[in-house]
CSV table of C-alpha atoms in Angstrom, one decimal:
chain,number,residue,atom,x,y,z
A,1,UNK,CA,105.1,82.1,125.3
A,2,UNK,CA,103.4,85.1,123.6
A,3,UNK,CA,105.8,86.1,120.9
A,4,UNK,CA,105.5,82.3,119.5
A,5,UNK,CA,101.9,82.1,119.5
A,6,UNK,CA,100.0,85.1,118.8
A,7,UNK,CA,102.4,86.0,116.0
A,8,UNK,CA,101.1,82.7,114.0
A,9,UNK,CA,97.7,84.0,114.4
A,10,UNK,CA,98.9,87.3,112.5
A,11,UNK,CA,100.7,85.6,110.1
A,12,UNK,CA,97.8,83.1,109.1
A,13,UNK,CA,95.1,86.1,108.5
A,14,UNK,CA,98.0,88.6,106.8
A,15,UNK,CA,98.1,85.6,104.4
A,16,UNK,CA,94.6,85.0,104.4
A,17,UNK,CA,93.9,88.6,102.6
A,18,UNK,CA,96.4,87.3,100.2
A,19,UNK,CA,94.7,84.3,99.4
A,20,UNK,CA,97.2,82.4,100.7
A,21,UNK,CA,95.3,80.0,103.2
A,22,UNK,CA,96.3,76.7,106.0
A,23,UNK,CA,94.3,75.4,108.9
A,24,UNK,CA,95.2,76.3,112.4
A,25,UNK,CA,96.2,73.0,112.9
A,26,UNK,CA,98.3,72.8,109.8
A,27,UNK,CA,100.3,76.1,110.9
A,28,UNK,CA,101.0,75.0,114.9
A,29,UNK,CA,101.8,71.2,114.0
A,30,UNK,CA,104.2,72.5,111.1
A,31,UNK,CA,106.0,75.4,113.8
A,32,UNK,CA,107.2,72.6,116.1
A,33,UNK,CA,108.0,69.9,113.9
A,34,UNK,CA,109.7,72.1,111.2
A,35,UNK,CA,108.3,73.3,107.6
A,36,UNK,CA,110.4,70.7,105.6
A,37,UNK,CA,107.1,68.2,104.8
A,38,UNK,CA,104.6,71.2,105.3
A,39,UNK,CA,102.4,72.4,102.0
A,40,UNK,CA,104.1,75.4,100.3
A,41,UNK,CA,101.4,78.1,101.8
A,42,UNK,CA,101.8,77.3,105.4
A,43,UNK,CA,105.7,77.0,104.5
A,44,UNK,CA,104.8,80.9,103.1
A,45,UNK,CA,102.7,81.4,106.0
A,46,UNK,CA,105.8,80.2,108.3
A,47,UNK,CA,108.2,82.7,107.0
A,48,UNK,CA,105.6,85.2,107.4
A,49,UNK,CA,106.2,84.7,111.2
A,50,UNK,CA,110.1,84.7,110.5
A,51,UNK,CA,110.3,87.8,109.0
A,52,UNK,CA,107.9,89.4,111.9
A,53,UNK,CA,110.5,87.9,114.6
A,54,UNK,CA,113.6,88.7,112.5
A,55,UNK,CA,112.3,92.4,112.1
A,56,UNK,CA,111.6,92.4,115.8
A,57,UNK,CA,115.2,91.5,116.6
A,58,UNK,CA,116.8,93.9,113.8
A,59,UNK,CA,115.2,96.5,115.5
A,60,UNK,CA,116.8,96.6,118.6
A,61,UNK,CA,120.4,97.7,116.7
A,62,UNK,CA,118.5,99.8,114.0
A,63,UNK,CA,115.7,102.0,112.8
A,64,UNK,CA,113.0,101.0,110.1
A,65,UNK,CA,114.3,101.5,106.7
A,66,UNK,CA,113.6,100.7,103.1
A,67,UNK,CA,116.6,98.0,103.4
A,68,UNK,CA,114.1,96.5,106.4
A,69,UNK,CA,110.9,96.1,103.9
A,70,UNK,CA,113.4,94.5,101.5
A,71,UNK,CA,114.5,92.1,103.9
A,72,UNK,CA,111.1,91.7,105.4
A,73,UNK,CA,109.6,91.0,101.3
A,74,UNK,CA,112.4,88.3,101.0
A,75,UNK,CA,112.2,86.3,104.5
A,76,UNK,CA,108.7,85.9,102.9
A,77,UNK,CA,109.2,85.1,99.4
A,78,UNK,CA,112.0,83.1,100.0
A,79,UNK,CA,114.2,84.7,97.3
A,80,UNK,CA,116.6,87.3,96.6
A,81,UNK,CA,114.3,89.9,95.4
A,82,UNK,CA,114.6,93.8,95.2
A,83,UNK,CA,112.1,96.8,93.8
A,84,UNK,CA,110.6,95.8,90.5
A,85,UNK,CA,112.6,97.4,87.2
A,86,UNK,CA,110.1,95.6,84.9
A,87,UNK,CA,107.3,97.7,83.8
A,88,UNK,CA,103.6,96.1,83.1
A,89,UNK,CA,102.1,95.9,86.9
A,90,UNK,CA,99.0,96.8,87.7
A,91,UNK,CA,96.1,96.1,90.3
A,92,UNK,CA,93.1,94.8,88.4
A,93,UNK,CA,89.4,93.6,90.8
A,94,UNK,CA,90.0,89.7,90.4
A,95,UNK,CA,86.2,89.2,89.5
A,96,UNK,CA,85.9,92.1,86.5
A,97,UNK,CA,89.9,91.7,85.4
A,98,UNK,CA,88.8,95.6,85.6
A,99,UNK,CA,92.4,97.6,86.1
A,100,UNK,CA,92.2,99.5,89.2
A,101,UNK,CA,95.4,100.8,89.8
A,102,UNK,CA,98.8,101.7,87.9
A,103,UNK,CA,101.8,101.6,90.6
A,104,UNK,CA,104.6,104.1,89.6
A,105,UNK,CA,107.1,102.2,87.3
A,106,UNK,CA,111.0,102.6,87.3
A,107,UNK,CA,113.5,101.1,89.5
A,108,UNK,CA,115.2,104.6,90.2
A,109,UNK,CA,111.6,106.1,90.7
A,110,UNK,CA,110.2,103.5,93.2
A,111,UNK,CA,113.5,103.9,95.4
A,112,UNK,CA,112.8,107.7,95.2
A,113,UNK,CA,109.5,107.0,96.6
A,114,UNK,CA,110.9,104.4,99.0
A,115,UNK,CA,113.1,107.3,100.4
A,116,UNK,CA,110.3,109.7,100.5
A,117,UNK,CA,108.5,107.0,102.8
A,118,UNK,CA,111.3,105.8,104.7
A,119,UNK,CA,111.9,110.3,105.8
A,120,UNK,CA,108.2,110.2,106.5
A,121,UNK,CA,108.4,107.6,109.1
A,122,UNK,CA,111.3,109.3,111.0
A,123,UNK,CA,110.0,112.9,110.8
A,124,UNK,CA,109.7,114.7,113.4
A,125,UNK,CA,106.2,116.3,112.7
A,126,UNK,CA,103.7,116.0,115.8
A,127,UNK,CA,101.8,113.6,114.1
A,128,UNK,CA,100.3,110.8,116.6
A,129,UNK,CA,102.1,107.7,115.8
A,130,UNK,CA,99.4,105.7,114.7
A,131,UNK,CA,97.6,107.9,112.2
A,132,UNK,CA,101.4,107.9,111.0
A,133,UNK,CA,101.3,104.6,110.9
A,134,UNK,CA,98.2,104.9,109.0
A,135,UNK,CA,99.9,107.4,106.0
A,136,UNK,CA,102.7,104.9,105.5
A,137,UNK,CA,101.2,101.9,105.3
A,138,UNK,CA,99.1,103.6,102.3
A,139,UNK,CA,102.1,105.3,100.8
A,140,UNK,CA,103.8,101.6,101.0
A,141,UNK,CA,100.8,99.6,99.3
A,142,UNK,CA,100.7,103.0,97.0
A,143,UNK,CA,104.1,102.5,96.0
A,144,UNK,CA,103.9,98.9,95.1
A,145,UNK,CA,107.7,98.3,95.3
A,146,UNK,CA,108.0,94.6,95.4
A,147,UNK,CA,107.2,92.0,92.3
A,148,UNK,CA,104.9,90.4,95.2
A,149,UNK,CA,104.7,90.2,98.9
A,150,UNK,CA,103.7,94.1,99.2
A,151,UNK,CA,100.9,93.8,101.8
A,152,UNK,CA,102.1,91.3,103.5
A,153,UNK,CA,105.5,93.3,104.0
A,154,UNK,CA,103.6,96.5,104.7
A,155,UNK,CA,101.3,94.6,107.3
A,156,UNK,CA,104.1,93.4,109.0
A,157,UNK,CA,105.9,97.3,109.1
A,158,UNK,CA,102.8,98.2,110.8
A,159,UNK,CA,103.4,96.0,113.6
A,160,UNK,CA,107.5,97.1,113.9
A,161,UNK,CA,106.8,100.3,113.2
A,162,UNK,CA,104.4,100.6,116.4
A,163,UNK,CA,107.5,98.7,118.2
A,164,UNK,CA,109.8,101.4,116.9
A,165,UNK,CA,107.7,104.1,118.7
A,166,UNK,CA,107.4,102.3,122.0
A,167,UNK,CA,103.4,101.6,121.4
A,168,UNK,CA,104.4,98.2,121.8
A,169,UNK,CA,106.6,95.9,123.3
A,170,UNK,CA,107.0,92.5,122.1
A,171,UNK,CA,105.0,91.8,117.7
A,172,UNK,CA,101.7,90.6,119.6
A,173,UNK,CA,99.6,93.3,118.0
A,174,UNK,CA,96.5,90.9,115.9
A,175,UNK,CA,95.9,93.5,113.4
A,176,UNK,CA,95.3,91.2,110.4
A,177,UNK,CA,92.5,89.8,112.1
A,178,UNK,CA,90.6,93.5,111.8
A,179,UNK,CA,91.9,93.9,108.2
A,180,UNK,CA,90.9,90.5,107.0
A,181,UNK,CA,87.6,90.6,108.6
A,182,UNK,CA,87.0,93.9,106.5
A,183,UNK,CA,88.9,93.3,103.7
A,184,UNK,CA,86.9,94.9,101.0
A,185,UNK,CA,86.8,97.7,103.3
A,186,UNK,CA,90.3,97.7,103.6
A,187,UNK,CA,90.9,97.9,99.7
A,188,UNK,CA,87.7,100.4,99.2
A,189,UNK,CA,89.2,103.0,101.3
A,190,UNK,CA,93.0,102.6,100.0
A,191,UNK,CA,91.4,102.6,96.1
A,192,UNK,CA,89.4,105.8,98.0
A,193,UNK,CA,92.8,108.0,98.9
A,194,UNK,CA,94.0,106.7,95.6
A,195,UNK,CA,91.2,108.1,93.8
A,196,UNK,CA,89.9,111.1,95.8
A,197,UNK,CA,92.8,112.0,98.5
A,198,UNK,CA,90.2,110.3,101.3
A,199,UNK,CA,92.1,110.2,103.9
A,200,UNK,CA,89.9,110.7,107.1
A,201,UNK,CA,88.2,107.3,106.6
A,202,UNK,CA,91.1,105.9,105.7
A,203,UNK,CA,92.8,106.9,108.9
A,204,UNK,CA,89.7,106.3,110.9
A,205,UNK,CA,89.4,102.4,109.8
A,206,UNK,CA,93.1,102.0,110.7
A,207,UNK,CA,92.5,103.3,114.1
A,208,UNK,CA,89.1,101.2,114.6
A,209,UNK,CA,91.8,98.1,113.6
A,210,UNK,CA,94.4,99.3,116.2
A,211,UNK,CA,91.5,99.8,119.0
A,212,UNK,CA,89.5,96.5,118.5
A,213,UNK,CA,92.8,94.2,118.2
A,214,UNK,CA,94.6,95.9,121.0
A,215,UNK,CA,91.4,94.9,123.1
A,216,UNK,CA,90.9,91.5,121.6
A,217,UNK,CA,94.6,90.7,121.3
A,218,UNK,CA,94.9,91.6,125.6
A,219,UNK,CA,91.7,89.7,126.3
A,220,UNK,CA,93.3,86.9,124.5
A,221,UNK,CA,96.4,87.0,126.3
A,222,UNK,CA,94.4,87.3,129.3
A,223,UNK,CA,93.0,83.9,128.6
A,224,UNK,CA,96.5,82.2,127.8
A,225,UNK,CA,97.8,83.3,131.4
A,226,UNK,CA,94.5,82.0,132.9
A,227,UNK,CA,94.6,78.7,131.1
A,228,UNK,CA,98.1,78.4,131.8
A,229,UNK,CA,97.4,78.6,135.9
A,230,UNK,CA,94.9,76.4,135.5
A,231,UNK,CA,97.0,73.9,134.2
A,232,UNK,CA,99.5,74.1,136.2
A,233,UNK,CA,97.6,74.2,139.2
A,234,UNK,CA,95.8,71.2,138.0
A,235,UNK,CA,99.2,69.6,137.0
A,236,UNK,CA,100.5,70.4,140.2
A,237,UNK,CA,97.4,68.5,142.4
A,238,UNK,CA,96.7,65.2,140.0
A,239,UNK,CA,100.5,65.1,138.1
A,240,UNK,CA,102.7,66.4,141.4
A,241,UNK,CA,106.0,64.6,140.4
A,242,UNK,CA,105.6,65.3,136.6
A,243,UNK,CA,105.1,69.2,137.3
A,244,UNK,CA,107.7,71.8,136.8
A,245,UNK,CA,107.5,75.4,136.1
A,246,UNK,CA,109.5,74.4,133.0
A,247,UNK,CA,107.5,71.8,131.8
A,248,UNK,CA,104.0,74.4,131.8
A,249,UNK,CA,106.4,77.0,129.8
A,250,UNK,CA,107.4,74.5,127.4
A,251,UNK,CA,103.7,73.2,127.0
A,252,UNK,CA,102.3,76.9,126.4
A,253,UNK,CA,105.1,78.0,123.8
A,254,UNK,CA,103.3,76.9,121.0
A,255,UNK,CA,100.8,74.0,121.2
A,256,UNK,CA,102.6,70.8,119.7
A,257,UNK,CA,105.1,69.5,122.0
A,258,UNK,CA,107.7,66.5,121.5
A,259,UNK,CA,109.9,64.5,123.6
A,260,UNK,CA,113.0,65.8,122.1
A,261,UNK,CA,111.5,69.5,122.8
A,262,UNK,CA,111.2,68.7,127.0
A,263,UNK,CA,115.1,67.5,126.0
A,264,UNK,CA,116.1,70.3,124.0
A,265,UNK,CA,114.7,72.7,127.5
A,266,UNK,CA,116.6,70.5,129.7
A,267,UNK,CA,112.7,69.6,131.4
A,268,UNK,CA,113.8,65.8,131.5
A,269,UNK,CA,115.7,62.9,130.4
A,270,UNK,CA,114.2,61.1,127.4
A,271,UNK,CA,113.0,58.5,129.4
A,272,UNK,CA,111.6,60.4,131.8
A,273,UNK,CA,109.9,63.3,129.1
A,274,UNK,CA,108.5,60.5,127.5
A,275,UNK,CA,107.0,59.2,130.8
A,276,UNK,CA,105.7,62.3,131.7
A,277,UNK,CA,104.2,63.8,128.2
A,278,UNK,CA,102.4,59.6,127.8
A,279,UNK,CA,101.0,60.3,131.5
A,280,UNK,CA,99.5,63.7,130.6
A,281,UNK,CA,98.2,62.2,127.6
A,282,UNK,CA,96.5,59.4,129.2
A,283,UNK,CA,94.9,61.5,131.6
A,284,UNK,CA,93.1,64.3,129.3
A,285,UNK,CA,95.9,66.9,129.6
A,286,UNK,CA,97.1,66.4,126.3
A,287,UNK,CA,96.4,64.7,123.2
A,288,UNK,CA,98.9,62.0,121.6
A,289,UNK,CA,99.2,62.1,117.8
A,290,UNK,CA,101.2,60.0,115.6
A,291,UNK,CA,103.5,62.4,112.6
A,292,UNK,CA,105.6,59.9,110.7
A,293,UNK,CA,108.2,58.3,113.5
A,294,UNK,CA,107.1,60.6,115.5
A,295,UNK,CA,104.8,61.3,118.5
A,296,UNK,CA,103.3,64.9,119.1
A,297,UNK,CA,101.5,65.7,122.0
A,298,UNK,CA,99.3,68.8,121.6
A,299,UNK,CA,98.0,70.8,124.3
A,300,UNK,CA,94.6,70.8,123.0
A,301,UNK,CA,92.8,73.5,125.4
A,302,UNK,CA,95.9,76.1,123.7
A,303,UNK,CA,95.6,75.2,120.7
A,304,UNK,CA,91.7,75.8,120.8
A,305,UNK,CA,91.9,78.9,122.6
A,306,UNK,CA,94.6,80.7,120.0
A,307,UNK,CA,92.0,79.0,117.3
A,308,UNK,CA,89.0,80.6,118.4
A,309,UNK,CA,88.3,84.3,118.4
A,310,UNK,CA,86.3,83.3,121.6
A,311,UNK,CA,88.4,83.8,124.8
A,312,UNK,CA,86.6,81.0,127.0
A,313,UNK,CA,88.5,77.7,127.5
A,314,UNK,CA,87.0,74.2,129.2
A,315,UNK,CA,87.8,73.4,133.2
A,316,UNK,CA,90.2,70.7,133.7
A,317,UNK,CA,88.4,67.7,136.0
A,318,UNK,CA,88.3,68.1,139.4
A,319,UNK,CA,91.6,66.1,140.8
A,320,UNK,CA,89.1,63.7,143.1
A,321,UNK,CA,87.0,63.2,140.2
A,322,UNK,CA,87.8,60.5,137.6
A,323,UNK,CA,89.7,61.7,135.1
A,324,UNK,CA,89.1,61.3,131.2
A,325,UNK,CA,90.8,58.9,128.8
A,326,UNK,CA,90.0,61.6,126.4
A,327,UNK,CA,90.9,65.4,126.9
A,328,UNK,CA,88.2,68.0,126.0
A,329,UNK,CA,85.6,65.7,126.9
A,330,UNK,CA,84.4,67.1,130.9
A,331,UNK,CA,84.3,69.9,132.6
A,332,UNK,CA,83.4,70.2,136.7
């Protein structure tokens, strides 16, 4: 359930730094259905989310290494890139055109830097994981090594590189959220090691981002597994012969839901997934929303609670109370 949701959430504010912006609604809808009709940045945000699951996976036959960023920089770009050999980049303040930065130049010089970083993430120096962490996702943005996708890929070795070390389990960690909620911050104090060797407030901000998204992010997840109780338990008193243990799984991977998905997870015949999801819909647990040929039916409470930074979530009705054509509409 987790490692499809929470990992949109990180993918849609690691964009957002970037400038490269969808709705919430825009980003579950298109998960479900496919990307194929989606706009290109929620198709970018999308492969965001591909890279952080394919990186995921990679890592339980190997260890982080420059081969992963490259792999990780074209999941997202969606092309066959590799370290930039053409010189001319720079950083410049988008509102002055003012050049604040130079990247090292040189194919054979970025992969020496690349290898540099790559030894630094596998040293065995007592340095606490995360202010490690911290280092390499400067010397990463520092190097520059990609034509484009750098912070996005460097965001997204934070989160693997935090897996390597057996900090985390599953890629659940929010940390974008932090970032992109300070984001001139974020660049001030990279420009400030840059410029000055700054490193302690560098170091410290990345550690306030760790701290206040590991909380957030198991508050959150405390809320999921609450709603999803209370949907089932409610399922299970007003819906008794539609309810399954499957079915609640299946409505709390990601928040859109089809017919052909309750097939797909062997929940129910067509027939009888379509009966169920229309009779859930018609009775305020879900929502029913035409796509094309199509009907999606979105668990609406979910889909609120992953869109809100909030944790709270509406009561369903009371099963002895009447129940509401519309869902979202009551609460006991």
């Amino acid at each position: 359930v987790l490692i499809n949701s929470i990992p949109l959430r990180e993918a849609k504010d690691s964009s957002a730094i970037e400038n490269i912006v969808t709705t919430n609604d825009k980003l579950f809808r298109f998960a479900n259905i496919g990307p194929e009709h989606a706009d290109p940045a929620t198709r970018e945000i999308l492969r965001y989310r591909t890279a952080l699951h394919n990186g995921f996976n990679n890592l339980k036959n190997r260890p982080l290494t420059v081969q992963t960023a490259i792999t990780i920089c074209r999941t997202i770009k969606n092309y066959d890139l590799d370290v930039r050999s053409i010189p001319g980049t720079t950083l410049e303040n988008k509102a002055t055109g003012e050049v604040i930065y130079t990247p090292p130049e040189g194919a054979d010089l970025i992969r020496n830097k690349l290898s540099n970083w790559e030894r630094f993430l596998h040293d065995e120096t007592a340095i606490d994981p995360i202010v490690r962490m911290a280092v390499a996702h400067y010397q990463f943005e520092a190097i520059h090594p990609f034509p484009d996708g750098n912070g996005r890929t460097g965001r997204v070795l934070n989160i693997l590189y935090l897996i390597d070390k057996q900090l985390l389990d599953l890629p659940i960690l929010y940390l974008s959220q932090y970032i992109n909620a300070h984001r001139d911050t974020y660049y001030k104090l990279l420009r400030g090691v840059t410029a000055s060797a700054a490193w302690e407030p560098w170091v410290i901000f990345m550690l306030d981002a760790v701290e206040n998204t590991a909380k957030w992010t198991t508050e959150k997840i405390s809320a999921i597994e609450a709603l999803m109780e209370e949907a089932a338990r409610h399922i299970k008193e007003a819906h008794p012969i539609v309810y399954s243990h499957e079915l609640i799984q299946l409505l709390f991977t990601q928040p859109y839901c089809r017919v052909t998905d309750l097939v797909k997870h062997d929940v129910a015949s067509r027939n009888t997934a379509s009966r169920y999801l229309r009779e859930l819909a018609d009775n305020g647990v879900l929502e029913q929303k035409k796509e094309g040929r199509e009907i999606l039916y979105i668990n609406t409470r979910f889909l609120d609670l992953l869109k809100s930074d909030k944790h709270a979530f509406p009561q369903y009705p009371a099963v002895n109370a009447k129940t509401p054509a519309k869902q979202g509409t009551s609460t006991p």
